[in-house]
mmCIF file of C-alpha atoms in Angstrom:
data_model
loop_
_atom_site.group_PDB
_atom_site.id
_atom_site.type_symbol
_atom_site.label_atom_id
_atom_site.label_comp_id
_atom_site.label_asym_id
_atom_site.label_seq_id
_atom_site.Cartn_x
_atom_site.Cartn_y
_atom_site.Cartn_z
ATOM 1 C CA UNK A 20 130.083 190.199 25.947
ATOM 2 C CA UNK A 21 131.614 190.143 26.461
ATOM 3 C CA UNK A 22 131.690 188.101 23.818
ATOM 4 C CA UNK A 23 129.040 188.552 22.538
ATOM 5 C CA UNK A 24 130.274 191.122 23.691
ATOM 6 C CA UNK A 25 129.880 193.965 25.697
ATOM 7 C CA UNK A 26 126.573 194.888 27.082
ATOM 8 C CA UNK A 27 126.871 198.422 26.188
ATOM 9 C CA UNK A 28 126.951 197.523 22.527
ATOM 10 C CA UNK A 29 123.237 196.692 22.775
ATOM 11 C CA UNK A 30 122.552 200.396 23.058
ATOM 12 C CA UNK A 31 124.582 201.024 19.943
ATOM 13 C CA UNK A 32 122.822 198.307 17.915
ATOM 14 C CA UNK A 33 119.346 198.496 19.434
ATOM 15 C CA UNK A 34 117.818 200.533 16.623
ATOM 16 C CA UNK A 35 119.474 198.298 14.057
ATOM 17 C CA UNK A 36 118.000 195.227 15.735
ATOM 18 C CA UNK A 37 114.475 196.618 15.615
ATOM 19 C CA UNK A 38 114.732 197.670 11.977
ATOM 20 C CA UNK A 39 116.395 194.439 10.884
ATOM 21 C CA UNK A 40 113.864 192.252 12.675
ATOM 22 C CA UNK A 41 110.907 194.118 11.212
ATOM 23 C CA UNK A 42 112.431 194.121 7.733
ATOM 24 C CA UNK A 43 113.178 190.411 7.900
ATOM 25 C CA UNK A 44 109.670 189.629 9.137
ATOM 26 C CA UNK A 45 108.139 191.700 6.343
ATOM 27 C CA UNK A 46 110.311 189.963 3.759
ATOM 28 C CA UNK A 47 109.301 186.567 5.093
ATOM 29 C CA UNK A 48 105.603 187.460 4.977
ATOM 30 C CA UNK A 49 105.870 188.808 1.436
ATOM 31 C CA UNK A 50 107.737 185.697 0.373
ATOM 32 C CA UNK A 51 105.006 183.457 1.729
ATOM 33 C CA UNK A 52 102.228 185.495 0.108
ATOM 34 C CA UNK A 53 103.852 185.678 -3.307
ATOM 35 C CA UNK A 54 106.063 182.631 -3.670
ATOM 36 C CA UNK A 55 104.964 180.187 -1.044
ATOM 37 C CA UNK A 56 107.213 178.933 1.780
ATOM 38 C CA UNK A 57 110.496 180.700 2.429
ATOM 39 C CA UNK A 58 113.273 178.598 0.863
ATOM 40 C CA UNK A 59 115.087 176.509 3.451
ATOM 41 C CA UNK A 60 117.861 175.270 1.162
ATOM 42 C CA UNK A 61 120.950 174.125 2.973
ATOM 43 C CA UNK A 62 119.337 174.777 6.369
ATOM 44 C CA UNK A 63 119.434 171.108 7.332
ATOM 45 C CA UNK A 64 123.152 170.843 6.711
ATOM 46 C CA UNK A 65 124.227 174.401 7.421
ATOM 47 C CA UNK A 66 122.695 174.543 10.884
ATOM 48 C CA UNK A 67 122.921 170.885 11.927
ATOM 49 C CA UNK A 68 126.258 171.324 13.681
ATOM 50 C CA UNK A 69 125.112 174.607 15.228
ATOM 51 C CA UNK A 70 121.954 172.992 16.613
ATOM 52 C CA UNK A 71 123.859 169.993 17.991
ATOM 53 C CA UNK A 72 126.318 172.278 19.745
ATOM 54 C CA UNK A 73 123.415 174.285 21.131
ATOM 55 C CA UNK A 74 122.018 171.109 22.693
ATOM 56 C CA UNK A 75 125.412 170.268 24.201
ATOM 57 C CA UNK A 76 125.855 173.816 25.480
ATOM 58 C CA UNK A 77 122.430 173.825 27.097
ATOM 59 C CA UNK A 78 123.249 170.621 28.961
ATOM 60 C CA UNK A 79 126.401 172.206 30.406
ATOM 61 C CA UNK A 80 124.682 175.219 31.971
ATOM 62 C CA UNK A 81 122.797 175.319 35.272
ATOM 63 C CA UNK A 82 119.998 177.803 34.811
ATOM 64 C CA UNK A 83 118.657 180.066 37.524
ATOM 65 C CA UNK A 84 121.041 179.439 40.431
ATOM 66 C CA UNK A 85 119.583 181.588 43.260
ATOM 67 C CA UNK A 86 121.431 183.685 45.828
ATOM 68 C CA UNK A 87 120.130 186.288 48.250
ATOM 69 C CA UNK A 88 121.520 189.841 48.042
ATOM 70 C CA UNK A 89 120.175 192.505 50.421
ATOM 71 C CA UNK A 90 117.033 190.486 51.030
ATOM 72 C CA UNK A 91 116.380 190.002 47.330
ATOM 73 C CA UNK A 92 116.752 186.635 45.584
ATOM 74 C CA UNK A 93 118.792 187.029 42.394
ATOM 75 C CA UNK A 94 119.240 184.224 39.884
ATOM 76 C CA UNK A 95 122.079 183.608 37.446
ATOM 77 C CA UNK A 96 123.283 180.864 35.143
ATOM 78 C CA UNK A 97 126.358 178.872 36.139
ATOM 79 C CA UNK A 98 128.845 176.414 34.660
ATOM 80 C CA UNK A 99 130.868 173.940 36.739
ATOM 81 C CA UNK A 100 133.212 171.562 34.952
ATOM 82 C CA UNK A 101 133.933 169.216 37.834
ATOM 83 C CA UNK A 102 137.469 167.955 38.457
ATOM 84 C CA UNK A 103 136.321 165.610 41.230
ATOM 85 C CA UNK A 104 136.482 165.747 45.008
ATOM 86 C CA UNK A 105 140.233 165.167 45.145
ATOM 87 C CA UNK A 106 141.069 168.440 43.417
ATOM 88 C CA UNK A 107 141.408 171.594 45.513
ATOM 89 C CA UNK A 108 142.170 173.815 42.536
ATOM 90 C CA UNK A 109 139.497 175.995 40.976
ATOM 91 C CA UNK A 110 139.472 178.422 38.040
ATOM 92 C CA UNK A 111 136.679 180.963 38.540
ATOM 93 C CA UNK A 112 135.490 183.064 35.600
ATOM 94 C CA UNK A 113 133.185 186.079 35.328
ATOM 95 C CA UNK A 114 131.768 187.203 31.958
ATOM 96 C CA UNK A 115 131.548 190.618 30.377
ATOM 97 C CA UNK A 116 128.305 192.481 29.867
ATOM 98 C CA UNK A 117 125.966 190.950 28.702
ATOM 99 C CA UNK A 118 126.852 188.315 31.267
ATOM 100 C CA UNK A 119 125.606 185.224 29.456
ATOM 101 C CA UNK A 120 127.888 182.284 30.287
ATOM 102 C CA UNK A 121 126.883 180.446 27.115
ATOM 103 C CA UNK A 122 129.245 182.592 25.040
ATOM 104 C CA UNK A 123 132.230 181.316 27.037
ATOM 105 C CA UNK A 124 131.550 177.572 27.075
ATOM 106 C CA UNK A 125 134.023 176.818 24.285
ATOM 107 C CA UNK A 126 136.769 178.683 26.140
ATOM 108 C CA UNK A 127 135.935 177.092 29.494
ATOM 109 C CA UNK A 128 135.920 173.571 28.060
ATOM 110 C CA UNK A 129 139.270 174.153 26.379
ATOM 111 C CA UNK A 130 140.826 175.404 29.631
ATOM 112 C CA UNK A 131 139.425 172.334 31.417
ATOM 113 C CA UNK A 132 140.812 170.038 28.704
ATOM 114 C CA UNK A 133 144.273 171.601 28.653
ATOM 115 C CA UNK A 134 144.532 171.196 32.410
ATOM 116 C CA UNK A 135 143.629 167.513 31.960
ATOM 117 C CA UNK A 136 140.523 167.830 34.087
ATOM 118 C CA UNK A 137 142.579 168.464 37.222
ATOM 119 C CA UNK A 138 141.126 171.927 37.888
ATOM 120 C CA UNK A 139 137.505 172.777 38.602
ATOM 121 C CA UNK A 140 136.349 175.350 36.042
ATOM 122 C CA UNK A 141 133.500 177.516 37.306
ATOM 123 C CA UNK A 142 131.741 180.418 35.584
ATOM 124 C CA UNK A 143 128.994 182.544 37.114
ATOM 125 C CA UNK A 144 126.850 184.692 34.832
ATOM 126 C CA UNK A 145 125.401 188.033 35.789
ATOM 127 C CA UNK A 146 122.072 187.929 37.579
ATOM 128 C CA UNK A 147 119.179 188.744 35.278
ATOM 129 C CA UNK A 148 121.256 188.477 32.090
ATOM 130 C CA UNK A 149 119.551 185.477 30.506
ATOM 131 C CA UNK A 150 115.978 184.636 29.599
ATOM 132 C CA UNK A 151 116.021 181.967 32.343
ATOM 133 C CA UNK A 152 116.957 184.505 35.037
ATOM 134 C CA UNK A 153 115.274 187.830 34.187
ATOM 135 C CA UNK A 154 114.097 188.432 37.740
ATOM 136 C CA UNK A 155 111.515 191.062 38.588
ATOM 137 C CA UNK A 156 111.232 194.475 36.960
ATOM 138 C CA UNK A 157 113.664 196.113 39.388
ATOM 139 C CA UNK A 158 117.009 196.582 37.581
ATOM 140 C CA UNK A 159 120.079 194.772 38.916
ATOM 141 C CA UNK A 160 123.092 197.066 39.197
ATOM 142 C CA UNK A 161 126.850 196.614 39.234
ATOM 143 C CA UNK A 162 127.304 196.466 43.025
ATOM 144 C CA UNK A 163 124.541 193.883 43.382
ATOM 145 C CA UNK A 164 126.304 191.737 40.770
ATOM 146 C CA UNK A 165 129.505 191.776 42.842
ATOM 147 C CA UNK A 166 127.674 190.762 46.022
ATOM 148 C CA UNK A 167 125.840 188.103 44.060
ATOM 149 C CA UNK A 168 129.125 186.512 42.895
ATOM 150 C CA UNK A 169 130.428 186.288 46.454
ATOM 151 C CA UNK A 170 127.210 184.660 47.656
ATOM 152 C CA UNK A 171 127.080 182.115 44.819
ATOM 153 C CA UNK A 172 130.710 181.114 45.356
ATOM 154 C CA UNK A 173 130.160 180.569 49.074
ATOM 155 C CA UNK A 174 126.962 178.669 48.410
ATOM 156 C CA UNK A 175 128.068 176.454 45.505
ATOM 157 C CA UNK A 176 131.794 175.806 46.136
ATOM 158 C CA UNK A 177 132.167 176.642 49.804
ATOM 159 C CA UNK A 178 135.565 174.924 50.055
ATOM 160 C CA UNK A 179 137.224 177.644 47.931
ATOM 161 C CA UNK A 180 137.813 179.605 51.157
ATOM 162 C CA UNK A 181 139.663 176.698 52.823
ATOM 163 C CA UNK A 182 143.365 177.093 53.525
ATOM 164 C CA UNK A 183 144.366 174.239 51.192
ATOM 165 C CA UNK A 184 142.390 175.540 48.194
ATOM 166 C CA UNK A 185 144.204 177.132 45.250
ATOM 167 C CA UNK A 186 141.981 179.699 43.592
ATOM 168 C CA UNK A 187 142.526 181.188 40.141
ATOM 169 C CA UNK A 188 140.187 184.005 39.157
ATOM 170 C CA UNK A 189 139.615 185.508 35.730
ATOM 171 C CA UNK A 190 137.183 187.721 33.901
ATOM 172 C CA UNK A 191 136.422 189.249 30.533
ATOM 173 C CA UNK A 192 135.745 192.961 30.105
ATOM 174 C CA UNK A 193 133.795 194.160 33.177
ATOM 175 C CA UNK A 194 134.148 190.618 34.524
ATOM 176 C CA UNK A 195 137.833 191.416 35.029
ATOM 177 C CA UNK A 196 136.871 194.304 37.326
ATOM 178 C CA UNK A 197 134.290 192.109 39.075
ATOM 179 C CA UNK A 198 137.115 189.639 39.706
ATOM 180 C CA UNK A 199 139.144 192.352 41.431
ATOM 181 C CA UNK A 200 136.123 193.339 43.511
ATOM 182 C CA UNK A 201 135.582 189.727 44.614
ATOM 183 C CA UNK A 202 139.256 189.415 45.583
ATOM 184 C CA UNK A 203 138.925 192.665 47.529
ATOM 185 C CA UNK A 204 135.830 191.367 49.337
ATOM 186 C CA UNK A 205 137.526 188.054 50.225
ATOM 187 C CA UNK A 206 141.129 188.895 51.182
ATOM 188 C CA UNK A 207 141.617 185.678 53.185
ATOM 189 C CA UNK A 208 141.187 183.418 50.129
ATOM 190 C CA UNK A 209 144.361 181.867 48.724
ATOM 191 C CA UNK A 210 144.391 183.633 45.353
ATOM 192 C CA UNK A 211 147.117 182.086 43.214
ATOM 193 C CA UNK A 212 146.324 183.724 39.861
ATOM 194 C CA UNK A 213 144.333 186.636 38.462
ATOM 195 C CA UNK A 214 143.742 187.038 34.706
ATOM 196 C CA UNK A 215 141.933 189.973 33.121
ATOM 197 C CA UNK A 216 140.964 189.435 29.460
ATOM 198 C CA UNK A 217 140.278 192.608 27.434
ATOM 199 C CA UNK A 218 139.869 194.100 30.914
ATOM 200 C CA UNK A 219 137.757 197.177 31.594
ATOM 201 C CA UNK A 220 139.228 197.587 35.074
ATOM 202 C CA UNK A 221 139.859 201.356 34.959
ATOM 203 C CA UNK A 222 138.038 204.398 33.605
ATOM 204 C CA UNK A 223 135.781 202.581 31.159
ATOM 205 C CA UNK A 224 133.735 205.746 30.676
ATOM 206 C CA UNK A 225 136.816 207.477 29.252
ATOM 207 C CA UNK A 226 137.448 204.828 26.594
ATOM 208 C CA UNK A 227 136.462 205.649 22.981
ATOM 209 C CA UNK A 228 133.335 203.495 23.226
ATOM 210 C CA UNK A 229 132.586 204.674 26.744
ATOM 211 C CA UNK A 230 132.824 208.336 25.757
ATOM 212 C CA UNK A 231 130.367 207.738 22.931
ATOM 213 C CA UNK A 232 127.852 205.658 24.865
ATOM 214 C CA UNK A 233 127.951 207.146 28.382
ATOM 215 C CA UNK A 234 125.449 209.951 27.570
ATOM 216 C CA UNK A 235 123.033 207.432 26.046
ATOM 217 C CA UNK A 236 123.299 205.032 28.954
ATOM 218 C CA UNK A 237 122.844 207.842 31.472
ATOM 219 C CA UNK A 238 119.504 208.744 29.866
ATOM 220 C CA UNK A 239 116.956 206.782 31.889
ATOM 221 C CA UNK A 240 114.245 207.662 29.359
ATOM 222 C CA UNK A 241 116.153 205.918 26.573
ATOM 223 C CA UNK A 242 116.739 202.856 28.752
ATOM 224 C CA UNK A 243 113.011 202.710 29.518
ATOM 225 C CA UNK A 244 112.157 203.114 25.837
ATOM 226 C CA UNK A 245 114.447 200.212 24.939
ATOM 227 C CA UNK A 246 112.684 198.084 27.547
ATOM 228 C CA UNK A 247 109.202 198.971 26.250
ATOM 229 C CA UNK A 248 110.007 198.580 22.554
ATOM 230 C CA UNK A 249 111.653 195.199 23.062
ATOM 231 C CA UNK A 250 108.392 193.627 24.226
ATOM 232 C CA UNK A 251 106.824 193.607 20.733
ATOM 233 C CA UNK A 252 110.185 193.240 18.986
ATOM 234 C CA UNK A 253 111.088 190.072 20.899
ATOM 235 C CA UNK A 254 107.706 188.596 19.988
ATOM 236 C CA UNK A 255 108.283 189.451 16.317
ATOM 237 C CA UNK A 256 111.750 187.938 16.318
ATOM 238 C CA UNK A 257 110.392 184.645 17.650
ATOM 239 C CA UNK A 258 108.024 184.454 14.654
ATOM 240 C CA UNK A 259 110.849 184.560 12.130
ATOM 241 C CA UNK A 260 112.032 181.361 10.431
ATOM 242 C CA UNK A 261 115.222 180.026 12.009
ATOM 243 C CA UNK A 262 117.366 180.883 8.996
ATOM 244 C CA UNK A 263 116.118 184.481 8.939
ATOM 245 C CA UNK A 264 116.617 184.936 12.692
ATOM 246 C CA UNK A 265 120.097 183.512 12.372
ATOM 247 C CA UNK A 266 120.990 185.930 9.558
ATOM 248 C CA UNK A 267 119.613 188.983 11.391
ATOM 249 C CA UNK A 268 121.420 188.223 14.643
ATOM 250 C CA UNK A 269 124.654 187.325 12.870
ATOM 251 C CA UNK A 270 124.669 190.638 10.991
ATOM 252 C CA UNK A 271 124.445 192.482 14.312
ATOM 253 C CA UNK A 272 127.079 190.365 16.049
ATOM 254 C CA UNK A 273 129.507 190.949 13.185
ATOM 255 C CA UNK A 274 129.798 194.551 14.360
ATOM 256 C CA UNK A 275 131.599 193.259 17.447
ATOM 257 C CA UNK A 276 133.429 190.394 15.759
ATOM 258 C CA UNK A 277 133.620 190.331 11.936
ATOM 259 C CA UNK A 278 134.625 186.658 12.050
ATOM 260 C CA UNK A 279 131.785 185.521 14.330
ATOM 261 C CA UNK A 280 131.211 181.770 14.048
ATOM 262 C CA UNK A 281 127.718 180.338 13.497
ATOM 263 C CA UNK A 282 128.041 178.348 16.716
ATOM 264 C CA UNK A 283 127.701 181.528 18.792
ATOM 265 C CA UNK A 284 124.904 183.240 16.863
ATOM 266 C CA UNK A 285 122.177 181.244 18.599
ATOM 267 C CA UNK A 286 123.341 182.592 21.947
ATOM 268 C CA UNK A 287 122.696 186.138 20.727
ATOM 269 C CA UNK A 288 118.987 185.357 20.442
ATOM 270 C CA UNK A 289 118.920 184.569 24.160
ATOM 271 C CA UNK A 290 119.515 188.267 24.861
ATOM 272 C CA UNK A 291 116.332 189.394 23.066
ATOM 273 C CA UNK A 292 114.287 189.749 26.248
ATOM 274 C CA UNK A 293 113.012 193.077 27.655
ATOM 275 C CA UNK A 294 114.065 192.539 31.275
ATOM 276 C CA UNK A 295 117.447 191.149 30.243
ATOM 277 C CA UNK A 296 118.136 194.253 28.148
ATOM 278 C CA UNK A 297 116.997 196.450 31.041
ATOM 279 C CA UNK A 298 119.494 194.758 33.371
ATOM 280 C CA UNK A 299 122.263 194.886 30.769
ATOM 281 C CA UNK A 300 121.833 198.623 30.166
ATOM 282 C CA UNK A 301 121.396 199.470 33.852
ATOM 283 C CA UNK A 302 124.598 197.652 34.772
ATOM 284 C CA UNK A 303 126.428 199.272 31.847
ATOM 285 C CA UNK A 304 125.456 202.727 33.084
ATOM 286 C CA UNK A 305 126.731 201.834 36.562
ATOM 287 C CA UNK A 306 130.027 200.715 35.024
ATOM 288 C CA UNK A 307 130.542 204.085 33.343
ATOM 289 C CA UNK A 308 129.982 205.884 36.640
ATOM 290 C CA UNK A 309 131.742 203.552 39.076
ATOM 291 C CA UNK A 310 134.721 201.936 37.318
ATOM 292 C CA UNK A 311 137.398 204.544 37.877
ATOM 293 C CA UNK A 312 140.755 204.069 39.624
ATOM 294 C CA UNK A 313 142.033 201.086 41.614
ATOM 295 C CA UNK A 314 143.523 202.804 44.665
ATOM 296 C CA UNK A 315 141.120 201.117 47.090
ATOM 297 C CA UNK A 316 142.611 197.753 46.042
ATOM 298 C CA UNK A 317 146.103 198.732 47.212
ATOM 299 C CA UNK A 318 146.260 196.806 50.484
ATOM 300 C CA UNK A 319 143.965 193.882 49.659
ATOM 301 C CA UNK A 320 145.071 193.095 46.087
ATOM 302 C CA UNK A 321 147.841 195.215 44.620
ATOM 303 C CA UNK A 322 150.439 194.795 47.350
ATOM 304 C CA UNK A 323 150.013 191.056 48.082
ATOM 305 C CA UNK A 324 149.045 189.742 44.627
ATOM 306 C CA UNK A 325 150.604 191.952 41.943
ATOM 307 C CA UNK A 326 153.070 189.335 40.666
ATOM 308 C CA UNK A 327 150.222 186.838 40.211
ATOM 309 C CA UNK A 328 148.289 189.133 37.873
ATOM 310 C CA UNK A 329 148.148 188.976 34.068
ATOM 311 C CA UNK A 330 146.243 191.235 31.695
ATOM 312 C CA UNK A 331 145.472 189.858 28.231
ATOM 313 C CA UNK A 332 144.985 192.751 25.815
ATOM 314 C CA UNK A 333 143.643 193.333 22.312
ATOM 315 C CA UNK A 334 145.483 196.136 20.480
ATOM 316 C CA UNK A 335 142.248 197.137 18.698
ATOM 317 C CA UNK A 336 140.071 197.184 21.829
ATOM 318 C CA UNK A 337 138.000 200.375 22.048
ATOM 319 C CA UNK A 338 136.848 199.563 25.586
ATOM 320 C CA UNK A 339 140.330 198.971 26.982
ATOM 321 C CA UNK A 340 142.083 201.511 24.753
ATOM 322 C CA UNK A 341 145.852 202.006 24.616
ATOM 323 C CA UNK A 342 145.639 205.227 26.677
ATOM 324 C CA UNK A 343 143.876 203.336 29.461
ATOM 325 C CA UNK A 344 146.370 200.483 29.129
ATOM 326 C CA UNK A 345 149.169 202.952 29.858
ATOM 327 C CA UNK A 346 147.378 203.971 33.049
ATOM 328 C CA UNK A 347 146.997 200.293 33.912
ATOM 329 C CA UNK A 348 150.729 199.707 33.484
ATOM 330 C CA UNK A 349 151.387 202.451 36.025
ATOM 331 C CA UNK A 350 148.762 201.189 38.475
ATOM 332 C CA UNK A 351 149.699 197.489 38.161
ATOM 333 C CA UNK A 352 153.467 197.916 38.098
ATOM 334 C CA UNK A 353 154.382 194.318 38.917
ATOM 335 C CA UNK A 354 151.739 192.661 36.726
ATOM 336 C CA UNK A 355 152.262 190.828 33.439
ATOM 337 C CA UNK A 356 150.794 192.163 30.188
ATOM 338 C CA UNK A 357 150.146 189.885 27.207
ATOM 339 C CA UNK A 358 149.187 191.587 23.929
ATOM 340 C CA UNK A 359 147.184 189.481 21.482
ATOM 341 C CA UNK A 360 147.428 189.721 17.669
ATOM 342 C CA UNK A 361 145.506 192.657 16.218
ATOM 343 C CA UNK A 362 142.993 190.253 14.659
ATOM 344 C CA UNK A 363 141.471 189.608 18.095
ATOM 345 C CA UNK A 364 138.530 191.841 18.981
ATOM 346 C CA UNK A 365 137.114 192.740 22.390
ATOM 347 C CA UNK A 366 134.377 190.168 21.710
ATOM 348 C CA UNK A 367 136.946 187.389 21.300
ATOM 349 C CA UNK A 368 134.498 184.742 22.503
ATOM 350 C CA UNK A 369 132.548 184.858 19.238
ATOM 351 C CA UNK A 370 135.350 183.270 17.222
ATOM 352 C CA UNK A 371 136.942 179.848 17.741
ATOM 353 C CA UNK A 372 140.223 181.134 16.327
ATOM 354 C CA UNK A 373 140.299 184.043 18.774
ATOM 355 C CA UNK A 374 139.291 181.791 21.663
ATOM 356 C CA UNK A 375 142.296 179.555 21.021
ATOM 357 C CA UNK A 376 144.629 182.563 21.111
ATOM 358 C CA UNK A 377 143.115 183.732 24.394
ATOM 359 C CA UNK A 378 143.306 180.250 25.935
ATOM 360 C CA UNK A 379 146.979 180.088 24.927
ATOM 361 C CA UNK A 380 147.541 183.313 26.884
ATOM 362 C CA UNK A 381 145.525 182.036 29.852
ATOM 363 C CA UNK A 382 147.526 178.810 29.990
ATOM 364 C CA UNK A 383 150.785 180.763 29.872
ATOM 365 C CA UNK A 384 149.587 182.854 32.806
ATOM 366 C CA UNK A 385 148.465 179.813 34.799
ATOM 367 C CA UNK A 386 151.836 178.134 34.305
ATOM 368 C CA UNK A 387 153.974 181.156 35.121
ATOM 369 C CA UNK A 388 156.322 180.980 38.101
ATOM 370 C CA UNK A 389 155.252 183.352 40.892
ATOM 371 C CA UNK A 390 158.773 184.722 40.967
ATOM 372 C CA UNK A 391 158.839 185.604 37.272
ATOM 373 C CA UNK A 392 159.668 189.200 36.411
ATOM 374 C CA UNK A 393 156.864 191.380 35.025
ATOM 375 C CA UNK A 394 156.499 190.775 31.298
ATOM 376 C CA UNK A 395 154.953 192.454 28.297
ATOM 377 C CA UNK A 396 154.510 190.328 25.195
#
């Protein structure tokens, strides 16, 4: 997560999650046995704003939107900030992996606000990536996620394929590659903008993080073990007092974003579900194997839409590393490249400060003249 950030990071922090949850539970039990109730000082004030925002976030998300892919019904969460029937402009967003749309609500609302509510803002999560949409026990892979996005778009905002529609598409991390795949699958749509944020659009398996994690993700035994172990672990985590759960999850999320805000920590708990983790890891393994070059996009995307494309980069991103960025500059010769301050991590969506910087870049890209020369800032 994206965001939260990238799905693959769950492999890296899985052991830490198990140990931390067990340790926290043990500490809580010992505290109750020896000293009575676990102190809840400051919890009412410290978490009041977080809990209120969680309620507001929950109201903004449609849970379990179904779509049929290859005869199988897949469900995903969805956000639609409605600009009204008069507007024929839509900003479509796909998340990273884990594909939980909740992490991006702050960003999506800010984009909607800055465009004065004149643009529909739509986000489609990955099927099976939230506790509301785990699906069956059959893993959901990368290609199925792409087909799922196409089906949901046609089902939920069918007018986006009309000739008078103006469609802007964006994605974070693997969502940026999913955006390219959707454009490739729907060449007749009037695509007016493409924005890839911390984009893993090429050779993700050759990035520093990809090189380290690819062997682990390719091991089906380890993925199965993670699935089996998470059954008791998720039950244990739910028994923890809110303050303890919050502290455990925040300590893990800090590995992706040292400045993670409390507002986003609650969303991390939504990923502690065995089938969700199975889908996250399965898709991540597919990404390592399948996200390579972009030559098959030449006729459908690169030639007709290059000048409309912007890549928003973090200079400290170990998924979209500088060596891969150089390959991107050669593949997307006419595209625009916007480099963020080096304080922004790949999991930008865990920090309000980082979100504002990313939204600034998105707004610049949305307002750019189609005839503008390629830029790098």
